[in-house]
PDB file of C-alpha atoms in Angstrom:
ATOM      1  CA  UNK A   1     150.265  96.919  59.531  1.00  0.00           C
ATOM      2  CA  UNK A   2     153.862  97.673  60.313  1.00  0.00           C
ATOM      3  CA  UNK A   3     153.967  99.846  57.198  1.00  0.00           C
ATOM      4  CA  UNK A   4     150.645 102.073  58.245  1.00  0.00           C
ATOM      5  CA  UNK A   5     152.206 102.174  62.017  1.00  0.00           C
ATOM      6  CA  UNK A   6     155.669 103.651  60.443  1.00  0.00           C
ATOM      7  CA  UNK A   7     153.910 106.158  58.372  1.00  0.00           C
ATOM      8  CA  UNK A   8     151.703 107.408  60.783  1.00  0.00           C
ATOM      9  CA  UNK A   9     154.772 107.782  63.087  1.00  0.00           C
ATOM     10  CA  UNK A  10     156.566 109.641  61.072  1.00  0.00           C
ATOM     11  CA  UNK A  11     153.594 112.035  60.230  1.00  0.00           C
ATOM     12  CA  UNK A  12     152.928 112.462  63.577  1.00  0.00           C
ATOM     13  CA  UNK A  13     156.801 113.603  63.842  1.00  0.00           C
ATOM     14  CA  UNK A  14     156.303 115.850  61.149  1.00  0.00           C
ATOM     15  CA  UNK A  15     153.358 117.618  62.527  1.00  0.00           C
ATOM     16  CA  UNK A  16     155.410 118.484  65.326  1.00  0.00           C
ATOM     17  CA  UNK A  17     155.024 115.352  68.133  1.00  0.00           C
ATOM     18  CA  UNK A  18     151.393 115.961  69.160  1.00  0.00           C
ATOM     19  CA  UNK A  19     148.757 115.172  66.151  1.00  0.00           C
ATOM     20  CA  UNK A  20     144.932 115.366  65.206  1.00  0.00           C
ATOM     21  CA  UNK A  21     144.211 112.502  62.829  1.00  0.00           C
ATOM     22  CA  UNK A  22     140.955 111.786  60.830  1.00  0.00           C
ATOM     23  CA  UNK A  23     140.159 109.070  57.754  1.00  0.00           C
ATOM     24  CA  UNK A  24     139.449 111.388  54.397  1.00  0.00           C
ATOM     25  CA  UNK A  25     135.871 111.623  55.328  1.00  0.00           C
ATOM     26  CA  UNK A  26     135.571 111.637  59.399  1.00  0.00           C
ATOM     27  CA  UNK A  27     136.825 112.167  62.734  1.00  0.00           C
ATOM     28  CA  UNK A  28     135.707 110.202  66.024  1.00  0.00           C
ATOM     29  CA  UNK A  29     134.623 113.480  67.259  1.00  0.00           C
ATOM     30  CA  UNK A  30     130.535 112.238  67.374  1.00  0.00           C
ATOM     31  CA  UNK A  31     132.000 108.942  69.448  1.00  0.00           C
ATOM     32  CA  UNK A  32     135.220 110.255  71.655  1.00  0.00           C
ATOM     33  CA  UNK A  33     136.849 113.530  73.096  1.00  0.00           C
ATOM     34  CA  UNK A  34     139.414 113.672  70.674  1.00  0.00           C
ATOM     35  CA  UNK A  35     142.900 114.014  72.162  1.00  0.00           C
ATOM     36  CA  UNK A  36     146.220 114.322  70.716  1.00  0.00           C
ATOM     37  CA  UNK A  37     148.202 111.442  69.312  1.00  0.00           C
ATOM     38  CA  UNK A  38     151.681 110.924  70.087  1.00  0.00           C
ATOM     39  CA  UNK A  39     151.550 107.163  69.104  1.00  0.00           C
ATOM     40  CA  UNK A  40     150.199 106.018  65.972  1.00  0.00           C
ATOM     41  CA  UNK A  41     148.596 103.023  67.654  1.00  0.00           C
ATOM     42  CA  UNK A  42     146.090 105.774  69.897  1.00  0.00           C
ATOM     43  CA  UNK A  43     145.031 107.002  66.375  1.00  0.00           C
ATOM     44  CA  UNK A  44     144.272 103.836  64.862  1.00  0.00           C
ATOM     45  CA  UNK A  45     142.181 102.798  68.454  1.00  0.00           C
ATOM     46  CA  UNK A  46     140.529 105.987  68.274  1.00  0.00           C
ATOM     47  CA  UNK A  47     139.078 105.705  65.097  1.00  0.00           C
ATOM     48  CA  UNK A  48     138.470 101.756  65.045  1.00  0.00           C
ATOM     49  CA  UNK A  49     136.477 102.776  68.230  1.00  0.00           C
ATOM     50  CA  UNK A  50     134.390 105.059  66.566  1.00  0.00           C
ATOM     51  CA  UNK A  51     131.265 103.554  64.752  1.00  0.00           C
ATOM     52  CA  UNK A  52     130.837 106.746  63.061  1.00  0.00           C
ATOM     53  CA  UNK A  53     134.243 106.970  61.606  1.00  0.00           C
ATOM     54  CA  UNK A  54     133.678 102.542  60.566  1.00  0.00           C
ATOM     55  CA  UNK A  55     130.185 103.363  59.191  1.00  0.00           C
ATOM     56  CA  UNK A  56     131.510 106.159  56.690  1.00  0.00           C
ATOM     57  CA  UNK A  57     134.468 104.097  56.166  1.00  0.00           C
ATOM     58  CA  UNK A  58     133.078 101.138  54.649  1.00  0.00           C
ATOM     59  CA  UNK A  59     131.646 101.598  51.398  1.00  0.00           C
ATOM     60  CA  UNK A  60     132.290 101.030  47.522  1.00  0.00           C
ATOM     61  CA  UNK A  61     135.618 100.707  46.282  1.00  0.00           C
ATOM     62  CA  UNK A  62     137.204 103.963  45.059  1.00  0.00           C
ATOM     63  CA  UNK A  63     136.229 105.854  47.781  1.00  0.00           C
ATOM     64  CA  UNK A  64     139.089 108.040  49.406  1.00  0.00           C
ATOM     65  CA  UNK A  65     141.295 105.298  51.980  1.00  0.00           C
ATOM     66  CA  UNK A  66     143.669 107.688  53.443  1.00  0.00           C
ATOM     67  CA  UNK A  67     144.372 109.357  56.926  1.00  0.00           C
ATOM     68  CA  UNK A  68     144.718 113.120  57.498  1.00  0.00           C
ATOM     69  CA  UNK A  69     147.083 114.204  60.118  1.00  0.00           C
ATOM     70  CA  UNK A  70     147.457 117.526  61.221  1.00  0.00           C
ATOM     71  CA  UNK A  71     149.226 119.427  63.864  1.00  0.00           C
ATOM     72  CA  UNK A  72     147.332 119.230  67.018  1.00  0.00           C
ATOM     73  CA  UNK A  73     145.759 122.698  67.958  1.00  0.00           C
ATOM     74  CA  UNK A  74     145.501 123.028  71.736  1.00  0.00           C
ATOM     75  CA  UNK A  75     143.235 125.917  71.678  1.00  0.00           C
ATOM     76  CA  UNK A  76     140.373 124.214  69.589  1.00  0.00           C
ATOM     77  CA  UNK A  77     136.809 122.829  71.786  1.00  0.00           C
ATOM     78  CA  UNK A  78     133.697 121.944  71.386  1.00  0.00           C
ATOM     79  CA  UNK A  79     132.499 125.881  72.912  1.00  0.00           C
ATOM     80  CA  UNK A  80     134.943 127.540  69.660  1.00  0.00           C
ATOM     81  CA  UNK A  81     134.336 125.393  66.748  1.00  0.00           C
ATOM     82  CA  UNK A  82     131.613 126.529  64.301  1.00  0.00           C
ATOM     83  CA  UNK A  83     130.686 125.589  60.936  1.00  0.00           C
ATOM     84  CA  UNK A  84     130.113 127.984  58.307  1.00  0.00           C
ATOM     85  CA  UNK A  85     127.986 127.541  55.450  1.00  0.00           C
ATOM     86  CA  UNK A  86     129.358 129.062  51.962  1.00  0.00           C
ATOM     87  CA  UNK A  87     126.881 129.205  48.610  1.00  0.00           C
ATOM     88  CA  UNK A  88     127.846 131.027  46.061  1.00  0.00           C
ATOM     89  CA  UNK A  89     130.800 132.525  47.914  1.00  0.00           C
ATOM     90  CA  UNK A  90     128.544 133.903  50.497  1.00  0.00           C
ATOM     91  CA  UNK A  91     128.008 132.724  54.365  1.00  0.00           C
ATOM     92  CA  UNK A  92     124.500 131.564  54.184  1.00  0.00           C
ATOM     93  CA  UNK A  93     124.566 130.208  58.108  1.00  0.00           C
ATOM     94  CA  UNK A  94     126.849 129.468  60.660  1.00  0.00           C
ATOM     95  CA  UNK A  95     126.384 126.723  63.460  1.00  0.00           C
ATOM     96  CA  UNK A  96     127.849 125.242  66.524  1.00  0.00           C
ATOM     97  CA  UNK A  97     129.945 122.343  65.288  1.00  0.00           C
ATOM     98  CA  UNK A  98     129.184 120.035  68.248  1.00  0.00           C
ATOM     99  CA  UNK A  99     125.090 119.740  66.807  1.00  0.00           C
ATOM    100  CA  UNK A 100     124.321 116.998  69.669  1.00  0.00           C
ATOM    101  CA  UNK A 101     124.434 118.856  72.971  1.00  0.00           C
ATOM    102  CA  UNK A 102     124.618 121.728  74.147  1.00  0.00           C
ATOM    103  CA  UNK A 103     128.373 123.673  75.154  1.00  0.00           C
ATOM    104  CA  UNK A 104     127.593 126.796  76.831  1.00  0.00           C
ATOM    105  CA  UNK A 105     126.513 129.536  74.235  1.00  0.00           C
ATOM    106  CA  UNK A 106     124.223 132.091  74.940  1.00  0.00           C
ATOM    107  CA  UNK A 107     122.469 134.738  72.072  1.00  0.00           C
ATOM    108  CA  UNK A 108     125.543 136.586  73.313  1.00  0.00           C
ATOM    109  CA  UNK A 109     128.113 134.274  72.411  1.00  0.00           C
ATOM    110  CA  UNK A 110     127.119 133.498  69.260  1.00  0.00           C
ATOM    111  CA  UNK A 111     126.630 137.235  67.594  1.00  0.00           C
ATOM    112  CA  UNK A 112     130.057 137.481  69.461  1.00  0.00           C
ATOM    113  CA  UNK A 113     131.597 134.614  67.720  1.00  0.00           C
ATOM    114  CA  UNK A 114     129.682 135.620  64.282  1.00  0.00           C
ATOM    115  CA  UNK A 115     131.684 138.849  63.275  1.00  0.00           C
ATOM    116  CA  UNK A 116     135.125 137.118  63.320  1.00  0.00           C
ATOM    117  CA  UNK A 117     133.498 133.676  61.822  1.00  0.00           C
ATOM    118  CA  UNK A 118     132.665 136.144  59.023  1.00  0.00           C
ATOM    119  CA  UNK A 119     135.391 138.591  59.052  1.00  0.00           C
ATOM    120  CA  UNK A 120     138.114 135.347  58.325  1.00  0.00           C
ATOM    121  CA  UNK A 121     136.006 133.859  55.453  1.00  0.00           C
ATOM    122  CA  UNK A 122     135.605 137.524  53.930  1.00  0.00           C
ATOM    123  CA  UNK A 123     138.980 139.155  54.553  1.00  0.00           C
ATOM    124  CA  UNK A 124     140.909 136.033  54.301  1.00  0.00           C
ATOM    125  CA  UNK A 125     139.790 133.209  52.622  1.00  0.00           C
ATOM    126  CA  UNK A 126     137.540 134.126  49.810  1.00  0.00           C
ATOM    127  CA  UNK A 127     140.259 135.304  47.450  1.00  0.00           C
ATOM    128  CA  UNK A 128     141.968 131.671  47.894  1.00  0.00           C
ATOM    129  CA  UNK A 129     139.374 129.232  48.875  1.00  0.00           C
ATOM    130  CA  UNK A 130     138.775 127.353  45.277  1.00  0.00           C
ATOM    131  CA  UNK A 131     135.146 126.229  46.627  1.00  0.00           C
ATOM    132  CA  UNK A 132     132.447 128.682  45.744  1.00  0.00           C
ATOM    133  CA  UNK A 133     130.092 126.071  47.749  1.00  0.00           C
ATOM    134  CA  UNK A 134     131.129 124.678  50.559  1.00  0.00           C
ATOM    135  CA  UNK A 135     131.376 124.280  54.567  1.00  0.00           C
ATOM    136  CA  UNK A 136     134.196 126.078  56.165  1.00  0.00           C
ATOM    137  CA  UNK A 137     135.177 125.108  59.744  1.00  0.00           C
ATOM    138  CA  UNK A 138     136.651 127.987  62.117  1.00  0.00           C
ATOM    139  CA  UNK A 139     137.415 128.674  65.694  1.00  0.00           C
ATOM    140  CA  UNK A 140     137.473 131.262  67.839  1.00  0.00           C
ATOM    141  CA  UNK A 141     139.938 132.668  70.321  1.00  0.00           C
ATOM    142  CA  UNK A 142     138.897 136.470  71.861  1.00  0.00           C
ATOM    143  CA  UNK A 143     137.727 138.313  68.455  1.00  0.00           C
ATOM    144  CA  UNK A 144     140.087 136.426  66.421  1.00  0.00           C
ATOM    145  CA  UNK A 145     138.723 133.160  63.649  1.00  0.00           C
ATOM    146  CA  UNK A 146     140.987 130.607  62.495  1.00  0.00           C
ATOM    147  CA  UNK A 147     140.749 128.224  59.705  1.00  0.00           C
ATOM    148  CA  UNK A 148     140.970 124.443  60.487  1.00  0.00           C
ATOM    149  CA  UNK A 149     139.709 122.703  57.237  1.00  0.00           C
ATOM    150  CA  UNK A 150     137.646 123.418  54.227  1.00  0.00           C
ATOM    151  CA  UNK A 151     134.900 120.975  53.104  1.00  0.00           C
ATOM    152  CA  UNK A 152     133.939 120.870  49.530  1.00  0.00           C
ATOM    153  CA  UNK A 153     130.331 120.950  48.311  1.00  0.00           C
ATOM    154  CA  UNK A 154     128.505 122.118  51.382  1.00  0.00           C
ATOM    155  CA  UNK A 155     124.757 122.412  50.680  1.00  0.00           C
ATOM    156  CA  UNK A 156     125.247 120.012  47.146  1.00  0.00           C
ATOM    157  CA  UNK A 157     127.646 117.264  48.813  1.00  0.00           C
ATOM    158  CA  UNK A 158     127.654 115.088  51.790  1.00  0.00           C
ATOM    159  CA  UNK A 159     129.051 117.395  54.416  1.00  0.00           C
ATOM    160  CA  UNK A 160     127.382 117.788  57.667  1.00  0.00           C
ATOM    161  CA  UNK A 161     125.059 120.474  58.445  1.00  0.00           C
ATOM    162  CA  UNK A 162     125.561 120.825  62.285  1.00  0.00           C
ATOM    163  CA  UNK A 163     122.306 122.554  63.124  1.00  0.00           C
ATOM    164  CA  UNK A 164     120.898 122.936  60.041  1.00  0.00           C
ATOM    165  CA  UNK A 165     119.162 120.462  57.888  1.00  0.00           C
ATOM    166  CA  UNK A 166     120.157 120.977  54.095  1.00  0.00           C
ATOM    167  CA  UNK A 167     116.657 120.126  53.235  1.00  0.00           C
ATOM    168  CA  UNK A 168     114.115 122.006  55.316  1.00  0.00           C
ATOM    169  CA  UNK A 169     116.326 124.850  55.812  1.00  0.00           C
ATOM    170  CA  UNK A 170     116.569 125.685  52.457  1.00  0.00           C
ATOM    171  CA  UNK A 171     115.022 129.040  52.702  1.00  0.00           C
ATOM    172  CA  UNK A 172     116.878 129.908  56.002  1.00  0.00           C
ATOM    173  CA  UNK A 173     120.021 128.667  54.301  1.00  0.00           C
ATOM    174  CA  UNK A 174     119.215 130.706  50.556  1.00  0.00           C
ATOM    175  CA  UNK A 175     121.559 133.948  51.519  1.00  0.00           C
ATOM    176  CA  UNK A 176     118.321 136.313  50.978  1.00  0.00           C
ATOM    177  CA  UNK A 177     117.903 137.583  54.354  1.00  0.00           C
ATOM    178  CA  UNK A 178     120.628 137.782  57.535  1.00  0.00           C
ATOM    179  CA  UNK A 179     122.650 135.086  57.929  1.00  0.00           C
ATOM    180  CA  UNK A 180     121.021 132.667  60.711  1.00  0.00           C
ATOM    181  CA  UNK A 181     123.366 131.365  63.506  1.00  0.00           C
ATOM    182  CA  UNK A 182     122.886 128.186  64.993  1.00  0.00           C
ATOM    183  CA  UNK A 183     123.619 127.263  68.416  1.00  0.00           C
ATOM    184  CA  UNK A 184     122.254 125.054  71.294  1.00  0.00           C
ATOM    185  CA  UNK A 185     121.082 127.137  74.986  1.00  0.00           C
ATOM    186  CA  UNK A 186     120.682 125.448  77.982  1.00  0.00           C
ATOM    187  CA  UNK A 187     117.168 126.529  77.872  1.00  0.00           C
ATOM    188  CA  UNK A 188     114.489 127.599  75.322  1.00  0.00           C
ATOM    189  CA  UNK A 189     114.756 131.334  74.876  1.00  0.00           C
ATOM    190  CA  UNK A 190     112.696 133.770  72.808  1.00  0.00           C
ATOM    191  CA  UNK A 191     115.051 132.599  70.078  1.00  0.00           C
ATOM    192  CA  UNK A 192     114.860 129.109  70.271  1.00  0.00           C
ATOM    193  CA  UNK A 193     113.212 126.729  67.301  1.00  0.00           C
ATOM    194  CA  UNK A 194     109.820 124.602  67.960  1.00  0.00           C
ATOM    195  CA  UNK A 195     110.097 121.015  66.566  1.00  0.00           C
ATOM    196  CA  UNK A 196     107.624 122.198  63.772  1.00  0.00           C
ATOM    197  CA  UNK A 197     110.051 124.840  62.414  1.00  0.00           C
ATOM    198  CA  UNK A 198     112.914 122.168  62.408  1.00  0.00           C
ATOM    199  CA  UNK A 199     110.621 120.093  60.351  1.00  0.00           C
ATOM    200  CA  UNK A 200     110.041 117.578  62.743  1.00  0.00           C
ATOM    201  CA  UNK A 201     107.077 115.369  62.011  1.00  0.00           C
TER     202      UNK A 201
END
């Protein structure tokens, strides 16, 4: 206990004073507005709070029993944080992170946030990510996309899918045709998905 509470202090020192801290796998972000951590006891309530973050947690032994700390990122919310979706080196889709409600996009917004989204993973981090599938998660400030953490795997792996489903969008997600973007409007639109196309029974 004492030992965990003295390393996450001085991690959280490290990172600069004000931290984002996740377990290997998860953050509480599904449970709780995440907030920065100045303490290492608000991290550990945070994500002992969080049934997502204990559900993922417990498991087999040998799975990965370590916490990520990061420096906190004051411009990052639920309306800038996307998910991209990389196969074979290529963005298949990009979604909304936050898949369970809606945070104010618009058709607008989202080709707006798109060419940025695409222009980091293209310009940037192709040449250095060592993942030729995985998820890549970005926000966006004005016309500018930022990197906050790589996820290995993507469509083959356990990542999450925001607003896709790795199953029935397979075609939408196959890199044949443009690449789809994902988000949730306050109302249905001319773009909007029925149930049935979702694959909902």
């Amino acid at each position: 206990g004492a030992h965990l509470l003295d390393g996450l202090r001085t991690a959280i020192a490290e990172v600069g004073g004000r931290a984002f801290a996740k377990t290997a796998e998860k953050s509480a972000k599904n449970d709780a507005r995440i907030r920065a951590h100045v303490e290492p006891e608000s991290v550990l309530r945070e994500l002992t709070e969080s049934q997502d973050v204990l559900m993922q947690s417990i498991g087999p032994p040998g799975r990965c029993r370590y916490l990520v700390v990061q420096p906190w990122e004051e411009d990052i919310c639920r309306a800038n944080e996307f998910r991209l979706v990389i196969s074979a080196w290529q963005v298949v889709g990009i979604t909304q992170q936050t898949w369970s409600r809606c945070v104010g996009h618009t058709p607008e917004s989202a080709s707006a946030a798109a060419t940025p989204l695409l222009r980091l993973w293209y310009e940037e981090l192709i040449g250095v990510c060592p993942y030729a599938d995985c998820t890549i998660d970005e926000f966006v400030v004005g016309d500018v996309a930022r990197l906050i953490e790589v996820n290995p795997c993507g469509l083959w792996g356990a990542s999450g899918s925001g607003l896709f489903h790795w199953l029935h969008d397979r075609d939408a997600l196959s890199g044949a045709g443009p690449v789809p973007v994902r988000v949730v409007v306050p109302r249905p639109d001319k773009f909007t998905l029925s149930p049935c196309a979702l694959g909902a029974p």
